[in-house]
XYZ file of N, CA and C in Angstrom:
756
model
N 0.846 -1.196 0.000
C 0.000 0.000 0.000
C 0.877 1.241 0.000
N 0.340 2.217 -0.681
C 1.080 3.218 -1.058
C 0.847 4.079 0.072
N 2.220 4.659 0.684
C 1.914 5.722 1.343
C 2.751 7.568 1.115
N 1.979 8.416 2.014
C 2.621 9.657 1.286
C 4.318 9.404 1.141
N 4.973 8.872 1.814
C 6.092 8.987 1.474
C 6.881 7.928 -0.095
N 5.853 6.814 0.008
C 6.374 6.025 -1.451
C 5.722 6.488 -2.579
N 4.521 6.785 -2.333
C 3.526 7.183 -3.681
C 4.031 7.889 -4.727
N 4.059 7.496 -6.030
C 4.553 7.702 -7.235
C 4.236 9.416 -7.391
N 5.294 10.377 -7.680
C 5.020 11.668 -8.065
C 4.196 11.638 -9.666
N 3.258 12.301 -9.854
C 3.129 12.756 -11.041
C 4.179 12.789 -12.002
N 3.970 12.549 -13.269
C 5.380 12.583 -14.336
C 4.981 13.206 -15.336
N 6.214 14.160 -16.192
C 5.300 14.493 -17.521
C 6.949 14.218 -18.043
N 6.936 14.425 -19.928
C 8.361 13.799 -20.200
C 8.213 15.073 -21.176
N 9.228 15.217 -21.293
C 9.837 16.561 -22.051
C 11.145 15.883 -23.333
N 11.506 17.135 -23.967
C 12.898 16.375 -24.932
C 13.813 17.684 -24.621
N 14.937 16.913 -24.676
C 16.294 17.565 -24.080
C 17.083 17.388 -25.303
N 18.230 18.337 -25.909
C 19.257 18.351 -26.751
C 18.130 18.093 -28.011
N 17.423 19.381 -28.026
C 16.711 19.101 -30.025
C 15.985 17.756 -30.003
N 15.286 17.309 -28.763
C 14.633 15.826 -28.594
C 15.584 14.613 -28.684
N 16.966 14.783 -28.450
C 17.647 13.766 -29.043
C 17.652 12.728 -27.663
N 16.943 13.489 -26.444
C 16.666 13.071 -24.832
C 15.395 13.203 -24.808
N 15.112 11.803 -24.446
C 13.644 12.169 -23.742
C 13.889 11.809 -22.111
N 12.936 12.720 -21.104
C 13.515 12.663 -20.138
C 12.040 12.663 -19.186
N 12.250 11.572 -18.286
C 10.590 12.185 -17.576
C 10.697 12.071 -16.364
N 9.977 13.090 -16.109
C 10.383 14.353 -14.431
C 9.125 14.056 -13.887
N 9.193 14.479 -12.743
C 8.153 14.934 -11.782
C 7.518 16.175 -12.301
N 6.100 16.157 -12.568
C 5.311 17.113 -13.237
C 6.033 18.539 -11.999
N 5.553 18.076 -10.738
C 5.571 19.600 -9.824
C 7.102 19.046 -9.231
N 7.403 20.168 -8.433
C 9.042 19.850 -7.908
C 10.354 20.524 -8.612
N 10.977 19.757 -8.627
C 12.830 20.000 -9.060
C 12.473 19.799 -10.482
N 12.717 20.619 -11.491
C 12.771 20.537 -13.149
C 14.014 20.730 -13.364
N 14.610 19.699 -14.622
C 16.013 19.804 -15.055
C 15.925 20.900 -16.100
N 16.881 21.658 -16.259
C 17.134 23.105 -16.901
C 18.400 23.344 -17.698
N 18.694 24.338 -17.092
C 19.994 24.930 -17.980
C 20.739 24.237 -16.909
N 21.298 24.276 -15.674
C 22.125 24.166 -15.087
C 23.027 23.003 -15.686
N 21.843 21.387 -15.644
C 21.875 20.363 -16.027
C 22.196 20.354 -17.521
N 22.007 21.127 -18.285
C 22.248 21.182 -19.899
C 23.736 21.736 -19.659
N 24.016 22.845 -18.942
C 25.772 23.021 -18.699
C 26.370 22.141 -18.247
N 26.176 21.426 -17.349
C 26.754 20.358 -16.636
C 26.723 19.107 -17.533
N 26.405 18.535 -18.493
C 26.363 17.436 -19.379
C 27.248 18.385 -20.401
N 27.299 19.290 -20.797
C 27.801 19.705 -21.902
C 29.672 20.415 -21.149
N 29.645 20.668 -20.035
C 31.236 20.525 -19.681
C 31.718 18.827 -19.270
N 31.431 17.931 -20.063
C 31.977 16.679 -19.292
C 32.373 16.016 -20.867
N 33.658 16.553 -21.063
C 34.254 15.996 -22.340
C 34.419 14.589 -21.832
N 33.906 13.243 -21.738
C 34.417 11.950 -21.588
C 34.836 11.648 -22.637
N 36.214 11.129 -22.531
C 36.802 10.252 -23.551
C 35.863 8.478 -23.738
N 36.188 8.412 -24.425
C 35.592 6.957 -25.299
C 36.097 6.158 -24.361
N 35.291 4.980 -23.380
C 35.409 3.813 -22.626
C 35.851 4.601 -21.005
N 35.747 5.689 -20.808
C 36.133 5.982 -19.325
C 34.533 6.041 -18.442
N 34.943 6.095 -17.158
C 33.931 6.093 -16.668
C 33.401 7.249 -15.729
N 32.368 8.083 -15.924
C 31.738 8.840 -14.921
C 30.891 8.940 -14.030
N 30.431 9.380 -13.280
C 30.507 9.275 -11.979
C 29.620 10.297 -11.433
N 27.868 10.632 -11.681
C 27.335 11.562 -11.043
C 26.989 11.322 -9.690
N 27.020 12.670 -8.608
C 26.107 12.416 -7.510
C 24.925 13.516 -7.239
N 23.587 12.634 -6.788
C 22.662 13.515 -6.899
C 22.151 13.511 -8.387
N 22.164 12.202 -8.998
C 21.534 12.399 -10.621
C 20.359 12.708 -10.296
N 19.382 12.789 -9.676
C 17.960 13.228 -10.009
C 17.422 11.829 -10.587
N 16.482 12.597 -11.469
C 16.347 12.157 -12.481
C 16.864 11.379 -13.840
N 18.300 11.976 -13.940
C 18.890 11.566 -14.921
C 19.240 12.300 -16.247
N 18.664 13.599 -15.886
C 18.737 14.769 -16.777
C 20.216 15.368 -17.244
N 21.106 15.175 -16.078
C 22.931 14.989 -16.917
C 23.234 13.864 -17.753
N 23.121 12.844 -16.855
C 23.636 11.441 -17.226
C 22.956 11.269 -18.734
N 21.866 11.454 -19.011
C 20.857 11.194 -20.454
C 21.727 12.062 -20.927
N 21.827 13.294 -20.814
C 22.799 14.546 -21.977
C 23.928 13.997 -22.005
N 24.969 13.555 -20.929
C 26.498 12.826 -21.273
C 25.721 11.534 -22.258
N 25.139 10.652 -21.834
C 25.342 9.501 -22.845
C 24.648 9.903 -24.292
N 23.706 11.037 -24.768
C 23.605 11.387 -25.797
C 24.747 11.922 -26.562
N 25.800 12.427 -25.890
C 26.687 13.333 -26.531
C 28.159 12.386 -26.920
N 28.220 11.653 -25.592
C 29.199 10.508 -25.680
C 29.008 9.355 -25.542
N 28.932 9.084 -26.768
C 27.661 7.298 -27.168
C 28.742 6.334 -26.602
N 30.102 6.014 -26.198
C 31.271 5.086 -25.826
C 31.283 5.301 -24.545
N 30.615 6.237 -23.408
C 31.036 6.100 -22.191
C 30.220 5.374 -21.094
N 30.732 5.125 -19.966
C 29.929 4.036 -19.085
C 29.838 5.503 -17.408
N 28.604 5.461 -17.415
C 27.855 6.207 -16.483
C 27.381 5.645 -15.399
N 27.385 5.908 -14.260
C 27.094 5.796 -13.023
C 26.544 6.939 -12.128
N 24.584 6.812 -11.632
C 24.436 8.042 -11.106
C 24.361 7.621 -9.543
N 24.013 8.496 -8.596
C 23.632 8.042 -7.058
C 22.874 9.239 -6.908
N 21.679 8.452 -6.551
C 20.363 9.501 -6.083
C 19.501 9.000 -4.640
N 19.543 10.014 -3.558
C 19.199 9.461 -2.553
C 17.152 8.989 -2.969
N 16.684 10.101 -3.191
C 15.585 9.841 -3.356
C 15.161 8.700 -3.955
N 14.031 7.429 -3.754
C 14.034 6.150 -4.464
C 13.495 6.637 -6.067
N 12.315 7.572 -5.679
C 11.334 7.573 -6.987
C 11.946 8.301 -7.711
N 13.250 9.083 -7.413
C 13.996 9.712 -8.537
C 14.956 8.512 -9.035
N 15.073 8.066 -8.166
C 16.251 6.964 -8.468
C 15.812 5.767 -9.782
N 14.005 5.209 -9.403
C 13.436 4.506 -10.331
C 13.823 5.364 -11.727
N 12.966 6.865 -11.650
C 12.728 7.105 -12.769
C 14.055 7.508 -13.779
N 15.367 7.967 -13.331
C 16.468 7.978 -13.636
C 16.954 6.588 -14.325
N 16.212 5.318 -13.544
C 16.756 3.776 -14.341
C 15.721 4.128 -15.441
N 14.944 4.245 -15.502
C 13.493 4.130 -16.681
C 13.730 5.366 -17.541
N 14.473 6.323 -17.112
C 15.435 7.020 -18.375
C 16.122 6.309 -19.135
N 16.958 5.536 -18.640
C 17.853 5.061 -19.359
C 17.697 4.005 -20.212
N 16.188 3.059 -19.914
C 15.686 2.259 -20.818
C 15.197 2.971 -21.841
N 14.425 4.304 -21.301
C 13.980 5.089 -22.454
C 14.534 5.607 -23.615
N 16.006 5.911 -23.229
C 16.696 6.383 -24.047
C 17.577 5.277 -24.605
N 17.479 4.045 -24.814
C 18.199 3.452 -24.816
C 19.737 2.777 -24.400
N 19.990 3.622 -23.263
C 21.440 3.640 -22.681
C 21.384 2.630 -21.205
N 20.520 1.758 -21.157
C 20.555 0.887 -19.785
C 21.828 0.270 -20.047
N 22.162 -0.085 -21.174
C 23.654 -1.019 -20.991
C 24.704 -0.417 -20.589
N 24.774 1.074 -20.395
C 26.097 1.955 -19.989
C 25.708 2.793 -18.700
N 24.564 2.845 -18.422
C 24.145 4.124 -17.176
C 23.404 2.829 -16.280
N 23.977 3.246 -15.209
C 24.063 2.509 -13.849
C 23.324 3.453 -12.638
N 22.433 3.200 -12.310
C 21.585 4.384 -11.821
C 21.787 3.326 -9.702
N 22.322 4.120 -8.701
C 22.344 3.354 -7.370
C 21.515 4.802 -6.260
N 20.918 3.706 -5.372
C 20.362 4.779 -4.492
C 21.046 4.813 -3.600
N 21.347 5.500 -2.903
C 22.032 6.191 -1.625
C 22.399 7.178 -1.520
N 23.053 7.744 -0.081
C 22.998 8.944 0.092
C 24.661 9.378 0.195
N 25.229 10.894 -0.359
C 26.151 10.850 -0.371
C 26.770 11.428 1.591
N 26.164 10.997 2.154
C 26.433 11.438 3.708
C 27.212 9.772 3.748
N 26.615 9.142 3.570
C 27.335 7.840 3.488
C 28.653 7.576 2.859
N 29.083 8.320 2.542
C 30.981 8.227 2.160
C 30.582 7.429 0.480
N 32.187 7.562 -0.376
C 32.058 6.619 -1.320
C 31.945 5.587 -1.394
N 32.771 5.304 -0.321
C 33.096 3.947 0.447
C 32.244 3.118 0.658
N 30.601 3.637 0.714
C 29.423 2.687 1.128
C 29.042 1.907 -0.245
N 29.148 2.806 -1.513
C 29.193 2.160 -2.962
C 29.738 0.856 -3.295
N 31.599 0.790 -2.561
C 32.183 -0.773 -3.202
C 32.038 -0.613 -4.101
N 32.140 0.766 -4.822
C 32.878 1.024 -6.421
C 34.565 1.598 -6.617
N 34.909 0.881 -7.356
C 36.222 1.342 -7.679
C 36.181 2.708 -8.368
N 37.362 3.866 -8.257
C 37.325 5.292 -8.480
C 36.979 5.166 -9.929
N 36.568 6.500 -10.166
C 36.351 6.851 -11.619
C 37.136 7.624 -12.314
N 36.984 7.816 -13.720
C 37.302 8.748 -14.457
C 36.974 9.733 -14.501
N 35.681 10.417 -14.040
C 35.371 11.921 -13.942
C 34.467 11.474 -13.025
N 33.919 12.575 -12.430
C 32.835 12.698 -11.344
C 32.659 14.267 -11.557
N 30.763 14.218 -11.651
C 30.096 15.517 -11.891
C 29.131 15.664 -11.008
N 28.801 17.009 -10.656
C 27.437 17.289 -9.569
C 26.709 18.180 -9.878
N 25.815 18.486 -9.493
C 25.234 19.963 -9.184
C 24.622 20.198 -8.216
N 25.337 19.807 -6.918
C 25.136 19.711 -5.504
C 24.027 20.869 -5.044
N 23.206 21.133 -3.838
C 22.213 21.299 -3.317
C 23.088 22.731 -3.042
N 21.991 23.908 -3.210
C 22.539 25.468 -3.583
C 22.876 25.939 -1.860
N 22.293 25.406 -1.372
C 22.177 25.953 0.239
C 22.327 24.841 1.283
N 22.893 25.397 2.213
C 23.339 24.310 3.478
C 22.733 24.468 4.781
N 21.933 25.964 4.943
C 21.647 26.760 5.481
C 20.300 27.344 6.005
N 19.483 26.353 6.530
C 18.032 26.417 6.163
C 17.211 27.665 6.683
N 18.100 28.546 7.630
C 17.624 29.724 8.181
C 18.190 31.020 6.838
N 18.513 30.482 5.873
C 19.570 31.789 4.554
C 18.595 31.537 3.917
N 17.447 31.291 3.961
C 16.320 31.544 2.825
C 15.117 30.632 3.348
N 13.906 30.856 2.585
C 12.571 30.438 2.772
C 12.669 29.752 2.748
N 12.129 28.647 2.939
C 11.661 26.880 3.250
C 11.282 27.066 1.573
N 12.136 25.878 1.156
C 11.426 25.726 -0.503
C 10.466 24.415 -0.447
N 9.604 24.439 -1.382
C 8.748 23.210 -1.900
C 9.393 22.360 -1.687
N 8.701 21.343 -0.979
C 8.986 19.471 -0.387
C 9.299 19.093 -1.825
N 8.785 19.397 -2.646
C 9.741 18.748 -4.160
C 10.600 19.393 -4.545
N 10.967 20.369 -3.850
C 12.449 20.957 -4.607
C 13.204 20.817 -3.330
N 13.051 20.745 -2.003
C 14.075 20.610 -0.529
C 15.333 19.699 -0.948
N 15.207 18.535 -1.315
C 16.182 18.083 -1.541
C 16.949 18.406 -2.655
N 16.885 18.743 -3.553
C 17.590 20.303 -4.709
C 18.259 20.647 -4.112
N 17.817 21.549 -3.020
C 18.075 23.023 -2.849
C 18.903 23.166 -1.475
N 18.666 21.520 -0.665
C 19.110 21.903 0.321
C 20.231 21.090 0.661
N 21.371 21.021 1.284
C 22.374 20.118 1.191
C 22.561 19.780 3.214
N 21.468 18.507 3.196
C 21.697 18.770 4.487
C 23.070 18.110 5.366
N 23.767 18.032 4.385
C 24.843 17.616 5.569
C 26.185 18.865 4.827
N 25.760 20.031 4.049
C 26.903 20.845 3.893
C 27.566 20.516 2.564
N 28.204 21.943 2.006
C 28.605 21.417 0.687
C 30.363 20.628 0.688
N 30.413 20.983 2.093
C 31.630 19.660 2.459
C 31.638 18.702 2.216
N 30.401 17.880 2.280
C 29.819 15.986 2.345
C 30.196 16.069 1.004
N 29.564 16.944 -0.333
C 29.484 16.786 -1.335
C 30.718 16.784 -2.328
N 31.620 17.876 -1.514
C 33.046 18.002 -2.293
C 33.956 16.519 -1.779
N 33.627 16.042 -0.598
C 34.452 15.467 0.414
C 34.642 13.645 -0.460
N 32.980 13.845 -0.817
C 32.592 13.063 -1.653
C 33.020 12.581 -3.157
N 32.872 13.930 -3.858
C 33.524 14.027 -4.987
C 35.383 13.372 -5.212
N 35.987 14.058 -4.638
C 36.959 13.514 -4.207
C 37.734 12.221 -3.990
N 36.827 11.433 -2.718
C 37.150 10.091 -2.971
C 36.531 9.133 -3.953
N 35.345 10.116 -5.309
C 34.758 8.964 -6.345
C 35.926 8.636 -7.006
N 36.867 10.025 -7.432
C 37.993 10.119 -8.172
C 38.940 9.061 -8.310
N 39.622 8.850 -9.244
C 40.945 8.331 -9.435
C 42.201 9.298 -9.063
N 43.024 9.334 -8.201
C 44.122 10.293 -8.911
C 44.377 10.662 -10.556
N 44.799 11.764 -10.601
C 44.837 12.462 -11.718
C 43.330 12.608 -12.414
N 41.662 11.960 -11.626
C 40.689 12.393 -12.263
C 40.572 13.233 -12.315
N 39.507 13.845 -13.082
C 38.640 15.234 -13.112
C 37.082 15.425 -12.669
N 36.673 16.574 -11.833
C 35.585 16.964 -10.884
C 35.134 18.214 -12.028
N 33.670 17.880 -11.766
C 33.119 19.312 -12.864
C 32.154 19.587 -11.798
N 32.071 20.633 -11.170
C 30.537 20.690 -10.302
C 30.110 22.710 -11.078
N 29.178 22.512 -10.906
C 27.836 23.547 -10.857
C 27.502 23.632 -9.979
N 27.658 25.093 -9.490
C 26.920 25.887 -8.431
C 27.073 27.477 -8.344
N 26.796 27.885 -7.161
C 26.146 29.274 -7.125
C 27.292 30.119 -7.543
N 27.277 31.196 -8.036
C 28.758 32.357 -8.208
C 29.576 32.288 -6.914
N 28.724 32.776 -5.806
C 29.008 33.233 -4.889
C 29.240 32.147 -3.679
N 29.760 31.062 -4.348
C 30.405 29.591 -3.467
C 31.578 30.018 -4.072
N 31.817 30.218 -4.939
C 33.280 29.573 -5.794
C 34.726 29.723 -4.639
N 34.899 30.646 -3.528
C 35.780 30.461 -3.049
C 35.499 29.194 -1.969
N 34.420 28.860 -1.414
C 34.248 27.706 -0.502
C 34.692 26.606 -1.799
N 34.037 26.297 -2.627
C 34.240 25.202 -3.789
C 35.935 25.141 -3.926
N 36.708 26.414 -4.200
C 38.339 26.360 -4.150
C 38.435 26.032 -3.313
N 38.150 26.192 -1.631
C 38.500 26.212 -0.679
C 38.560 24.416 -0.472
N 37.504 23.853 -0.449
C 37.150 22.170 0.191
C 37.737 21.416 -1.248
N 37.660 21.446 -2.132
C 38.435 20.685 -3.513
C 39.576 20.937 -3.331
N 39.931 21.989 -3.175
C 41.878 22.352 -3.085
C 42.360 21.297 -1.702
N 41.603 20.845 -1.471
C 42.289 19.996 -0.296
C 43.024 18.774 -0.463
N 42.233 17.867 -1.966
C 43.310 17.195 -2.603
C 43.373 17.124 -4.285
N 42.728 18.620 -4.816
C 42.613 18.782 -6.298
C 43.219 19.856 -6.198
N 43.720 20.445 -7.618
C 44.245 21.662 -8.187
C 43.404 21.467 -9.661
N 44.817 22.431 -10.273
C 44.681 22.694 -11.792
C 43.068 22.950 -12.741
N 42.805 24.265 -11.212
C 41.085 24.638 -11.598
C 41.230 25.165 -12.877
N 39.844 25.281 -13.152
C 39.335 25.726 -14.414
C 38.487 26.447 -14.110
N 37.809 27.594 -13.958
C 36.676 28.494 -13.692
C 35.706 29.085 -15.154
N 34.772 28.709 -14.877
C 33.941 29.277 -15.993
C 32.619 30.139 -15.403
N 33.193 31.415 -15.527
C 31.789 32.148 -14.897
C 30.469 31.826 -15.645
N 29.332 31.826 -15.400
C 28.291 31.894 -16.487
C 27.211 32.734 -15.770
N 26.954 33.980 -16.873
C 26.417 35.617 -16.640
C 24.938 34.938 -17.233
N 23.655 35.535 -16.189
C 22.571 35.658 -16.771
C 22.290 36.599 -18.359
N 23.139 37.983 -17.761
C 23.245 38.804 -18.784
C 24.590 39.607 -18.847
N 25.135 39.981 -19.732
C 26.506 40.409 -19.977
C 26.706 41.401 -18.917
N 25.899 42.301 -18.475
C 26.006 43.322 -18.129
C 25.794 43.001 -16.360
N 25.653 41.639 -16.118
C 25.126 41.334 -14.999
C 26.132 40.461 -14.041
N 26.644 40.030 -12.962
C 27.565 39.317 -12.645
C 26.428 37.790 -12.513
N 28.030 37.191 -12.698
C 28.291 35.590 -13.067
C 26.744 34.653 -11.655
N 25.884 34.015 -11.680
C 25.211 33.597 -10.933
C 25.656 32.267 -11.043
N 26.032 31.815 -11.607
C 26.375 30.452 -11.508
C 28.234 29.994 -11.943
N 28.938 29.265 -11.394
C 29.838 28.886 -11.680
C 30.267 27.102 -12.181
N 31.310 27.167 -13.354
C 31.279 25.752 -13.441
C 32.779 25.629 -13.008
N 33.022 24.857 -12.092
C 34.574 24.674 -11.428
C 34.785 23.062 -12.050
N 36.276 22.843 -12.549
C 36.520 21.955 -13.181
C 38.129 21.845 -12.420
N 37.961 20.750 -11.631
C 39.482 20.198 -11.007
C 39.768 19.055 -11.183
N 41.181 18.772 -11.173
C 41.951 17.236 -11.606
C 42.660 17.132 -9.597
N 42.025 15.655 -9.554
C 42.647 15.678 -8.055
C 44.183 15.114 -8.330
N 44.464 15.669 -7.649
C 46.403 16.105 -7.065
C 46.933 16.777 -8.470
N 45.773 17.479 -9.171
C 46.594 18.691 -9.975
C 47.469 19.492 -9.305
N 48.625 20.553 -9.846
C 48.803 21.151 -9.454
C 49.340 22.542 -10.429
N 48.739 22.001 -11.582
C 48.880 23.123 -12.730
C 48.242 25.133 -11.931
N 48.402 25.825 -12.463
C 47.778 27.283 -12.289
C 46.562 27.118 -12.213
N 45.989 28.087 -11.974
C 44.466 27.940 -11.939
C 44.143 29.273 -13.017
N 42.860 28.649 -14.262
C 42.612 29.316 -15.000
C 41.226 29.825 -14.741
N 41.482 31.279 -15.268
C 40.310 31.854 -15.282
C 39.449 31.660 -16.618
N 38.169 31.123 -17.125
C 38.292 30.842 -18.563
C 37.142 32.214 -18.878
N 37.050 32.143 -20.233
C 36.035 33.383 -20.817
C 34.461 32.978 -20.603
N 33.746 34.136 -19.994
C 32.263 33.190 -19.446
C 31.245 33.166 -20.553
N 30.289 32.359 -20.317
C 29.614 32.286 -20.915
C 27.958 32.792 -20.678
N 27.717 33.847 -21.513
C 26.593 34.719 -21.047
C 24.884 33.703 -21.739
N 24.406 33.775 -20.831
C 23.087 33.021 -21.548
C 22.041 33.653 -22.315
N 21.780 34.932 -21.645
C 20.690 35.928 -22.384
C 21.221 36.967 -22.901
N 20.781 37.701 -23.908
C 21.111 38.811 -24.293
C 19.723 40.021 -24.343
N 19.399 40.937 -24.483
C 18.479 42.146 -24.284
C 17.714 42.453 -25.584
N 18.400 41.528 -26.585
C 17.108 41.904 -27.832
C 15.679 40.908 -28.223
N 15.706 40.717 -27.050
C 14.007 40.021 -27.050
C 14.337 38.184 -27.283
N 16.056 37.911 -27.649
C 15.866 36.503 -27.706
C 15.922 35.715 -26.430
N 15.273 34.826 -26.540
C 15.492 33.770 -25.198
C 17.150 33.529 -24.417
N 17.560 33.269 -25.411
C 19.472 32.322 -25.391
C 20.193 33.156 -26.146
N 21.351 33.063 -26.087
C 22.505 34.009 -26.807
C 22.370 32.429 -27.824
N 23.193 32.589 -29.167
C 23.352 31.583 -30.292
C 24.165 30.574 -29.144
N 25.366 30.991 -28.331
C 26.103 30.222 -28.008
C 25.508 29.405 -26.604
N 24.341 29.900 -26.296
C 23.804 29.199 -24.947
C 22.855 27.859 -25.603
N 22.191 28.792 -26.857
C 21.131 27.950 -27.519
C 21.735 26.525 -28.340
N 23.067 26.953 -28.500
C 23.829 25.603 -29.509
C 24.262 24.428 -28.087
N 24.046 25.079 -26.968
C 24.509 24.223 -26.035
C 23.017 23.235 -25.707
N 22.275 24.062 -25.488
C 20.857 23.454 -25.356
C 20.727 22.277 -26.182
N 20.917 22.799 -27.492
C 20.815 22.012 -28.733
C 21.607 20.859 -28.602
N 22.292 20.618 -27.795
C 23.733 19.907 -27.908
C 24.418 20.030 -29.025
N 24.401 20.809 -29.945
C 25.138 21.164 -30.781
C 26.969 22.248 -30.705
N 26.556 22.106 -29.533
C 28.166 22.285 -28.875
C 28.676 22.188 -27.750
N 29.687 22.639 -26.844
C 29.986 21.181 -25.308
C 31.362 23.024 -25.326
N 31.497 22.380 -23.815
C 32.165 23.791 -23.049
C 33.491 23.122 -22.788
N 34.376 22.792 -23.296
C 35.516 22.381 -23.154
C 36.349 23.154 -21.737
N 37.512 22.616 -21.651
C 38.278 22.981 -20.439
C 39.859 23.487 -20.950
């Protein structure tokens, strides 16, 4: 018997990358967006390596990496179950069950609880706030989004040990983390990569994509950002919209 806490969310399915993703969400709640369209589109995987999301959701990265890189083998971890189902039932949908590996658990539980060997990349777009008194109580379908209840420490701390030495970490998050994000990754990564990304040119950076190799120790680059809107009535700049499209990927 179904109760409020197992009962199936509402679903509606949408298409991602020019329909080349079909993807199906929880009608009300957490919707996959741009963030998730940046975050699949900075994860150059080479052919046969393996990546490594935490917090897939749904499956709204993992579907954009295996659309873009048809040779790679994917692995998500989603605490929630019914995100966790519908993230596996992505991947039948899209045809990628033989490469995307969808596990439930929580990343408070260390890597270590997995009994997976490290990866080749590991990507996030960890929970924006740690802090439940720094803003309004959000919607019971977006709380776990939005809220990171054990700190964006668990999540970097995490990231970290998915890694291989010499892997690479891509996370998405707020502008105004990026020195905590240097701060907890620099503990055993370097050789950042920073990519501001501006709502509007004229506007500062709201979101950041930080890209580290653990026990880098190259410089840390500042790269050229990438603005999403522009002021003449279009939705996307060409270069936000070719990303949407998957018709182009944010290199490092």
């Amino acid at each position: 018997m179904e109760t409020a806490e197992t009962a199936r969310p509402e679903v509606v399915e949408n298409g991602l990358l020019n329909e080349r993703v079909r993807l199906r969400q929880p009608a009300r709640g957490y919707r996959a967006g741009m963030d998730a369209a940046l975050l699949a589109a900075a994860a150059p995987v080479a052919a046969c390596e393996r990546l490594f999301e935490a917090g897939c959701g749904a499956g709204a990265v993992l579907m954009q990496i295996a659309a873009r890189r048809t040779e790679t083998f994917l692995t998500g971890l989603e605490r929630d179950a019914s995100m966790a189902t519908l993230a596996t039932e992505n991947a039948a949908l899209n045809g990628v069950q033989d490469r995307v590996m969808i596990r439930q658990g929580d990343v408070a539980a260390g890597f270590r609880a997995l009994d997976l060997p490290p990866f080749d990349w590991a990507v996030s777009n960890p929970p924006f706030f740690d802090d439940a008194g720094a803003l309004r109580a959000p919607a019971e379908g977006k709380r776990g989004a939005w809220m990171a209840d054990d700190g964006l420490a668990a999540w970097t701390g995490f990231l970290l040990k998915s890694v291989r030495e010499g892997g690479r970490i891509v996370v998405i998050h707020r502008g105004d983390r990026l020195a905590d994000l240097l701060a907890l990754l620099g503990q055993k990564a370097g050789s950042f990569a920073i990519r501001p990304i501006h709502p509007f040119a004229d506007e500062p950076a709201k979101r950041v994509l930080v890209h580290a190799i653990k026990t880098g120790r190259a410089p840390l680059r500042l790269l050229p950002p990438l603005v999403l809107h522009d002021r003449t009535g279009g939705k996307h700049t060409p270069e936000a919209e070719a990303i949407l499209r998957g018709e182009a990927a944010l290199d490092w």
